[in-house]
């Protein structure tokens, strides 16, 4: 009985993450935000944290910069309150990013996202990817 309940929780956690990726890929940032806990934290690669609103604004900015941005799940593993996703993160820079004009260049990198689920919501996200490769592929700073 306990093993069955644990499997159900893991399946629910994975379903929550599938919904999050579906919302992001459709550009539905508001729906994505509803899947996040009120005290959500995004942990950057340098260890800095971003609040729920800061994270949502970052995804909005990303959509402006790369309207065709995609996060395609390659593998998903759930254990306890964690869900780990290996994804292909790709897009074309056809929009402005801060002071940077669009380059029209495409990028594609593998990313690993580690989610913590609490009370049926995403409480934390840590995303790991090669930012230098993204900068190079998009021709930023040239």
XYZ file of C-alpha atoms in Angstrom:
142
model
C 0.000 0.000 0.000
C 2.752 2.476 0.920
C 4.680 1.734 -2.294
C 1.530 2.356 -4.343
C 0.982 5.723 -2.638
C 4.606 6.700 -3.252
C 4.266 5.814 -6.945
C 1.099 7.907 -7.178
C 2.877 10.928 -5.648
C 5.819 10.523 -8.048
C 3.406 10.313 -10.996
C 1.589 13.447 -9.764
C 4.904 15.279 -9.442
C 5.898 14.312 -12.982
C 2.473 15.354 -14.306
C 2.907 18.763 -12.644
C 6.237 19.229 -14.429
C 4.756 18.120 -17.780
C 2.081 20.820 -17.306
C 4.779 23.395 -16.545
C 6.670 22.599 -19.763
C 3.449 22.619 -21.759
C 2.606 26.100 -20.437
C 6.115 27.435 -21.129
C 6.161 26.001 -24.651
C 2.791 27.647 -25.355
C 4.018 30.968 -23.967
C 1.396 30.786 -21.204
C 3.458 32.367 -18.434
C 0.386 33.045 -16.269
C -0.602 29.359 -16.247
C 3.016 28.424 -15.509
C 2.936 30.839 -12.567
C -0.126 29.108 -11.124
C 1.947 25.918 -10.824
C 4.526 27.664 -8.608
C 4.243 27.984 -4.831
C 3.924 31.485 -3.392
C 7.391 31.169 -1.823
C 8.920 29.688 -4.996
C 12.666 30.176 -5.473
C 14.688 29.808 -8.654
C 18.325 29.088 -7.855
C 20.714 30.434 -10.497
C 23.910 28.657 -11.488
C 25.893 31.182 -9.432
C 23.784 30.404 -6.349
C 21.680 33.577 -6.427
C 17.951 33.185 -5.859
C 15.020 34.680 -7.753
C 11.483 35.044 -6.470
C 8.383 33.771 -8.229
C 7.722 37.156 -9.863
C 11.360 37.569 -10.918
C 11.296 34.115 -12.499
C 8.046 34.843 -14.354
C 9.480 38.140 -15.625
C 12.598 36.309 -16.841
C 10.418 33.882 -18.833
C 8.441 36.826 -20.257
C 11.718 38.477 -21.345
C 12.892 35.188 -22.845
C 9.666 34.984 -24.900
C 10.253 38.502 -26.249
C 13.837 37.661 -27.165
C 13.027 34.224 -28.631
C 9.313 33.897 -29.454
C 9.945 30.360 -30.736
C 11.753 29.198 -27.566
C 11.198 25.497 -26.801
C 11.964 23.266 -23.861
C 11.764 19.687 -25.147
C 11.914 17.015 -22.461
C 14.369 14.222 -23.237
C 14.268 12.435 -19.875
C 12.427 12.849 -16.576
C 13.255 11.176 -13.265
C 11.229 11.539 -10.057
C 12.404 10.574 -6.580
C 10.913 11.798 -3.314
C 10.048 15.487 -3.660
C 12.450 15.976 -6.604
C 11.881 15.814 -10.353
C 14.913 16.030 -12.628
C 14.467 16.877 -16.304
C 17.021 16.647 -19.087
C 15.809 18.883 -21.895
C 16.806 20.475 -25.151
C 16.468 24.265 -24.801
C 16.328 26.032 -28.176
C 15.158 29.147 -29.970
C 15.912 31.947 -32.415
C 16.787 35.457 -31.239
C 14.357 37.559 -33.255
C 13.531 39.993 -30.449
C 15.472 42.480 -28.384
C 17.091 41.416 -25.095
C 17.815 44.341 -22.770
C 20.101 46.620 -24.855
C 21.019 43.826 -27.290
C 19.435 44.018 -30.729
C 18.151 40.770 -32.287
C 20.815 38.699 -34.024
C 18.463 36.345 -35.875
C 20.678 33.454 -34.799
C 19.535 30.106 -33.443
C 20.680 28.364 -30.282
C 20.260 24.875 -28.889
C 21.723 23.475 -25.675
C 21.054 20.620 -23.304
C 19.848 21.748 -19.885
C 19.202 19.927 -16.624
C 16.403 21.245 -14.423
C 15.986 20.089 -10.828
C 12.548 20.778 -9.343
C 11.437 20.493 -5.724
C 7.721 19.823 -5.283
C 5.848 20.793 -2.127
C 2.102 20.499 -1.520
C 1.408 19.903 -5.214
C 3.277 23.025 -6.374
C 6.755 23.727 -7.729
C 8.656 25.197 -4.769
C 12.135 25.406 -6.286
C 13.876 25.254 -9.649
C 17.565 24.947 -10.316
C 18.511 25.023 -14.000
C 21.956 24.072 -15.247
C 23.098 24.744 -18.815
C 26.068 26.077 -20.746
C 25.395 29.826 -20.736
C 28.641 30.550 -22.603
C 27.425 28.345 -25.453
C 24.110 30.228 -25.564
C 25.942 33.581 -25.732
C 28.229 32.287 -28.491
C 25.465 30.663 -30.546
C 23.286 33.786 -30.410
C 26.204 36.065 -31.268
C 25.719 38.221 -28.183
C 28.436 40.719 -27.445
C 29.934 40.544 -30.944
